[in-house]
XYZ file of C-alpha atoms in Angstrom:
339
model
C -90.695 181.861 -53.229
C -91.977 184.510 -50.833
C -89.580 185.252 -47.968
C -90.045 186.607 -44.474
C -88.254 189.811 -43.547
C -87.994 192.526 -40.909
C -89.212 190.330 -38.050
C -89.243 193.065 -35.428
C -90.017 196.385 -37.058
C -93.002 197.796 -38.912
C -92.173 199.420 -42.250
C -93.992 202.631 -43.155
C -93.525 205.087 -45.982
C -94.203 208.744 -45.173
C -93.061 212.170 -46.254
C -90.230 213.716 -44.186
C -91.919 217.102 -44.102
C -94.538 215.695 -41.738
C -92.095 214.512 -39.045
C -91.464 216.412 -35.820
C -88.599 214.762 -33.942
C -88.214 217.423 -31.219
C -89.201 215.331 -28.196
C -87.614 211.869 -28.004
C -89.952 210.495 -25.306
C -93.372 211.878 -26.165
C -93.376 212.741 -29.836
C -95.988 214.254 -32.062
C -96.173 213.645 -35.796
C -97.885 216.823 -36.915
C -99.517 217.963 -40.105
C -97.954 221.059 -41.645
C -99.930 224.270 -41.831
C -101.770 223.334 -44.982
C -105.093 224.632 -46.278
C -107.990 222.467 -45.157
C -108.670 221.300 -48.700
C -105.203 219.722 -48.864
C -105.606 217.638 -45.728
C -107.211 214.196 -45.848
C -110.990 214.356 -45.639
C -112.113 214.875 -42.031
C -108.660 215.740 -40.645
C -108.436 218.855 -38.453
C -105.599 220.097 -36.294
C -107.639 219.250 -33.192
C -107.438 215.578 -34.216
C -103.695 215.476 -33.567
C -102.421 214.144 -30.300
C -99.161 213.260 -28.585
C -98.473 209.562 -27.981
C -96.130 208.162 -25.315
C -93.413 205.862 -26.583
C -94.338 202.220 -26.005
C -92.923 200.265 -28.945
C -90.634 201.400 -31.767
C -90.957 200.887 -35.473
C -88.663 201.569 -38.395
C -89.978 204.297 -40.702
C -88.594 204.652 -44.215
C -88.257 208.249 -45.419
C -86.952 208.175 -48.966
C -83.472 206.633 -48.782
C -83.213 207.150 -45.013
C -84.771 205.525 -41.956
C -85.684 206.788 -38.490
C -87.412 205.245 -35.480
C -90.889 206.210 -34.290
C -93.210 204.746 -31.653
C -95.477 202.059 -33.131
C -98.565 203.815 -31.746
C -97.444 206.969 -33.561
C -96.985 205.655 -37.077
C -98.820 208.101 -39.335
C -101.321 208.021 -42.152
C -100.324 210.840 -44.508
C -98.242 212.418 -41.787
C -101.002 212.899 -39.189
C -101.463 211.004 -35.953
C -105.188 210.881 -35.334
C -106.997 210.158 -32.116
C -108.509 206.668 -32.344
C -112.147 206.386 -33.294
C -114.256 206.922 -30.194
C -117.938 207.133 -29.371
C -119.040 204.654 -32.042
C -118.059 201.387 -30.442
C -120.412 198.685 -29.271
C -123.514 199.984 -31.015
C -126.291 197.376 -31.124
C -126.367 195.771 -34.549
C -128.741 193.947 -36.853
C -127.836 191.364 -39.465
C -129.435 190.182 -42.678
C -128.904 187.493 -45.271
C -129.407 189.064 -48.687
C -129.402 188.246 -52.386
C -127.425 190.583 -54.648
C -128.489 190.650 -58.329
C -125.431 190.237 -60.566
C -124.803 189.756 -64.269
C -124.361 186.043 -63.609
C -127.149 185.350 -61.140
C -127.800 186.016 -57.457
C -124.970 186.367 -54.957
C -125.900 185.521 -51.398
C -124.446 187.944 -48.868
C -124.295 188.820 -45.190
C -124.918 192.349 -43.954
C -124.412 193.890 -40.519
C -125.316 197.441 -39.525
C -126.229 199.532 -36.459
C -129.755 198.998 -35.163
C -130.602 202.669 -34.729
C -132.880 203.442 -37.653
C -130.284 205.766 -39.213
C -128.219 205.739 -42.368
C -124.540 204.840 -42.130
C -121.484 204.758 -44.406
C -121.171 201.618 -46.492
C -118.271 199.178 -46.406
C -117.815 196.412 -48.970
C -115.888 193.610 -47.251
C -114.262 190.924 -49.386
C -113.494 187.575 -47.740
C -110.283 185.609 -47.810
C -109.929 182.473 -49.938
C -111.911 180.378 -47.425
C -115.005 182.439 -48.123
C -118.004 183.649 -46.153
C -118.154 181.874 -42.791
C -118.744 182.607 -39.080
C -115.441 184.410 -38.411
C -116.085 186.882 -41.243
C -119.632 187.456 -40.028
C -118.317 188.212 -36.551
C -115.776 190.682 -37.947
C -118.542 192.367 -39.949
C -120.620 192.694 -36.756
C -117.641 194.196 -34.942
C -117.129 196.785 -37.668
C -120.860 197.533 -37.853
C -120.771 198.314 -34.136
C -118.520 201.266 -34.954
C -121.192 202.839 -37.136
C -120.967 201.203 -40.567
C -123.153 199.158 -42.888
C -120.960 196.189 -43.794
C -121.775 194.010 -46.809
C -119.964 190.659 -47.147
C -120.800 188.838 -50.404
C -120.216 185.170 -51.088
C -117.494 185.430 -53.723
C -118.147 181.857 -54.884
C -121.886 182.280 -55.430
C -121.646 180.858 -58.964
C -120.896 177.503 -57.348
C -123.622 177.632 -54.702
C -124.592 179.429 -51.490
C -122.097 179.858 -48.658
C -120.495 177.788 -47.373
C -119.723 176.393 -50.803
C -117.537 173.680 -49.281
C -117.686 172.214 -45.808
C -115.106 173.943 -43.637
C -113.836 172.760 -40.254
C -114.286 175.014 -37.244
C -110.503 175.454 -37.101
C -108.317 175.259 -40.204
C -105.078 173.620 -39.097
C -101.860 173.165 -41.044
C -102.598 169.460 -41.372
C -105.946 169.874 -43.112
C -105.117 173.073 -44.996
C -103.870 171.271 -48.166
C -107.091 169.283 -48.462
C -109.187 172.425 -48.018
C -107.123 174.277 -50.618
C -107.545 171.415 -53.065
C -111.309 171.977 -52.927
C -111.064 175.764 -53.091
C -108.515 176.093 -55.876
C -110.983 175.476 -58.751
C -113.333 178.094 -57.277
C -110.493 180.582 -56.877
C -109.246 180.030 -60.414
C -112.772 180.465 -61.801
C -112.984 183.890 -60.137
C -111.304 185.734 -63.004
C -110.520 189.450 -63.078
C -113.366 189.975 -65.557
C -115.858 188.246 -63.263
C -114.531 190.141 -60.268
C -115.099 193.456 -62.037
C -118.663 192.560 -62.973
C -119.333 191.459 -59.430
C -117.835 194.633 -57.934
C -120.168 196.738 -60.077
C -123.141 194.764 -58.752
C -121.942 194.777 -55.132
C -121.421 198.555 -55.080
C -124.726 199.224 -56.822
C -126.506 197.067 -54.262
C -124.627 198.499 -51.271
C -125.247 202.131 -52.141
C -128.981 201.603 -52.690
C -129.699 199.976 -49.320
C -132.030 202.108 -47.163
C -129.622 201.923 -44.210
C -126.676 203.281 -46.228
C -125.838 206.979 -46.472
C -125.291 208.910 -49.672
C -121.551 209.538 -49.285
C -118.560 207.536 -50.504
C -117.927 203.958 -49.426
C -114.935 201.844 -48.445
C -113.637 198.613 -49.960
C -111.609 196.250 -47.798
C -110.551 192.657 -47.793
C -108.373 189.873 -46.481
C -106.026 187.650 -48.482
C -107.467 187.475 -52.023
C -110.144 189.880 -50.810
C -107.502 192.558 -50.345
C -106.591 192.213 -54.011
C -110.267 192.513 -54.953
C -110.625 195.616 -52.772
C -107.718 197.293 -54.555
C -109.245 196.440 -57.939
C -112.594 197.842 -56.815
C -110.983 201.094 -55.666
C -109.196 201.435 -59.019
C -112.322 200.736 -61.056
C -114.589 203.007 -58.978
C -112.520 206.029 -57.902
C -115.614 208.213 -57.749
C -117.250 205.940 -55.152
C -114.468 204.405 -53.057
C -112.846 206.841 -50.619
C -110.940 204.285 -48.541
C -109.382 200.922 -49.297
C -107.747 198.521 -46.855
C -106.082 195.187 -47.604
C -104.766 192.826 -44.939
C -102.284 190.036 -45.704
C -103.146 190.567 -49.391
C -100.206 188.694 -50.869
C -100.371 188.961 -54.657
C -100.431 192.723 -55.175
C -97.324 192.689 -57.387
C -97.051 190.043 -60.106
C -95.809 189.827 -63.697
C -99.360 189.564 -65.023
C -100.812 192.420 -67.096
C -103.700 192.545 -64.588
C -101.394 192.798 -61.560
C -103.073 195.058 -58.966
C -100.059 197.346 -58.670
C -100.518 198.329 -62.326
C -104.017 199.607 -61.472
C -102.840 201.909 -58.670
C -102.657 205.058 -60.856
C -106.476 204.970 -61.053
C -106.926 204.931 -57.249
C -107.965 208.148 -55.501
C -108.907 206.548 -52.172
C -106.763 206.658 -49.058
C -105.054 203.285 -48.650
C -103.874 201.034 -45.853
C -101.937 197.855 -46.619
C -101.225 195.497 -43.733
C -98.748 192.867 -44.920
C -97.775 189.650 -43.204
C -94.040 189.062 -42.945
C -94.214 186.260 -45.529
C -96.623 187.965 -47.946
C -94.232 189.678 -50.360
C -90.533 190.199 -50.931
C -88.974 193.543 -49.921
C -88.492 194.279 -53.620
C -92.189 193.702 -54.346
C -93.272 195.915 -51.457
C -90.890 198.627 -52.640
C -92.357 198.457 -56.148
C -95.865 198.618 -54.718
C -95.054 201.657 -52.574
C -93.364 203.430 -55.451
C -96.571 203.053 -57.438
C -98.542 204.504 -54.524
C -96.052 207.359 -54.135
C -96.581 208.290 -57.756
C -100.334 208.701 -57.283
C -100.012 211.218 -54.436
C -102.758 209.503 -52.412
C -102.505 209.162 -48.654
C -101.400 205.654 -47.742
C -99.667 203.436 -45.237
C -97.944 200.191 -46.138
C -96.875 198.132 -43.149
C -95.378 194.778 -42.408
C -97.110 193.639 -39.228
C -94.397 192.197 -36.977
C -94.444 188.534 -36.030
C -97.157 187.583 -38.525
C -97.776 185.010 -41.217
C -100.302 185.142 -44.027
C -103.851 185.035 -42.631
C -103.047 186.646 -39.276
C -106.499 188.233 -38.827
C -108.446 184.988 -39.082
C -109.163 183.433 -35.676
C -110.291 180.120 -37.196
C -106.835 179.387 -38.640
C -103.424 178.601 -37.173
C -102.118 181.835 -38.687
C -104.161 183.889 -36.218
C -102.272 186.556 -34.280
C -104.428 188.371 -31.669
C -102.149 191.396 -31.311
C -101.957 191.817 -35.085
C -105.747 191.611 -35.309
C -105.987 194.462 -32.797
C -103.394 196.430 -34.750
C -105.564 195.888 -37.835
C -108.535 197.501 -36.033
C -106.286 200.326 -34.837
C -105.392 201.089 -38.452
C -108.767 200.418 -40.066
C -111.069 202.441 -37.810
C -109.220 205.789 -38.093
C -108.971 205.312 -41.870
C -112.727 204.839 -42.161
C -113.464 207.539 -39.615
C -111.746 210.290 -41.582
C -112.784 209.240 -45.096
C -116.442 208.274 -44.685
C -119.184 210.628 -43.561
C -121.332 209.759 -40.514
C -123.854 212.507 -41.207
């Protein structure tokens, strides 16, 4: 059984050589003087900033722990100014059909309405599938300057919504909804997911509104697992991967996502709910990421349960949703080109 842990603090894993603890009230986590080609793509010294202490988090540094302000928790040792100047762009949306090896996958796309090309983001849904809340989140992300493609993962069973979903998924009706979704989930095998990812990326990167650079893969719940698989299978295309309340990243199965991590070259953010994984599983996951040498953050979002980003469920946590945007946007901003 999964257990909840560390109810107050956020857990991060960073290298101690990146930590500057000189000022206890207004600290700066600075990058060392490294050649530009060793810094994460898009990171420059001018991007660093000092952040006042507001809330503290526990940061694991090897066998030791120290406290840092929550707003200061670093990706690969650098605190970056939040993405600015790309918010609230007017957006357009489309309903599309993606050719796949097994038919046509219906999909939703959102992108800035400016007649330009933008970086592509493949967004995988949670187990409940493509629905209004995911479309709204895609629009929000598109307003920051991205082309966001959200496929219907259950297209083999019909167009979205494949089952009738209530406007708000409460604890009382959740078992009945899961009973309908479980056969669809079980039919979405790793082999099918790989074939679909090939088709989704091929479609995304050939859209006229999408730029020629690398793309991002992200997802929620089961979609976070699919995003990690996509990043592992397409290291030459996926420069950023983000998974929120992903749950089953470490299992005993041969196809467990953590066994695929050595193939990942993308920068990674993992936003765990408190009841997603055991501390031992998270430690095993982070050890696998450490071994790759990629830039990553792995956090337990405080006060959350599985599904915390989804406003149409009882798991929804508004502050955690905002924290998710605060992590996601800088990750995309420094890994994807807006040229």
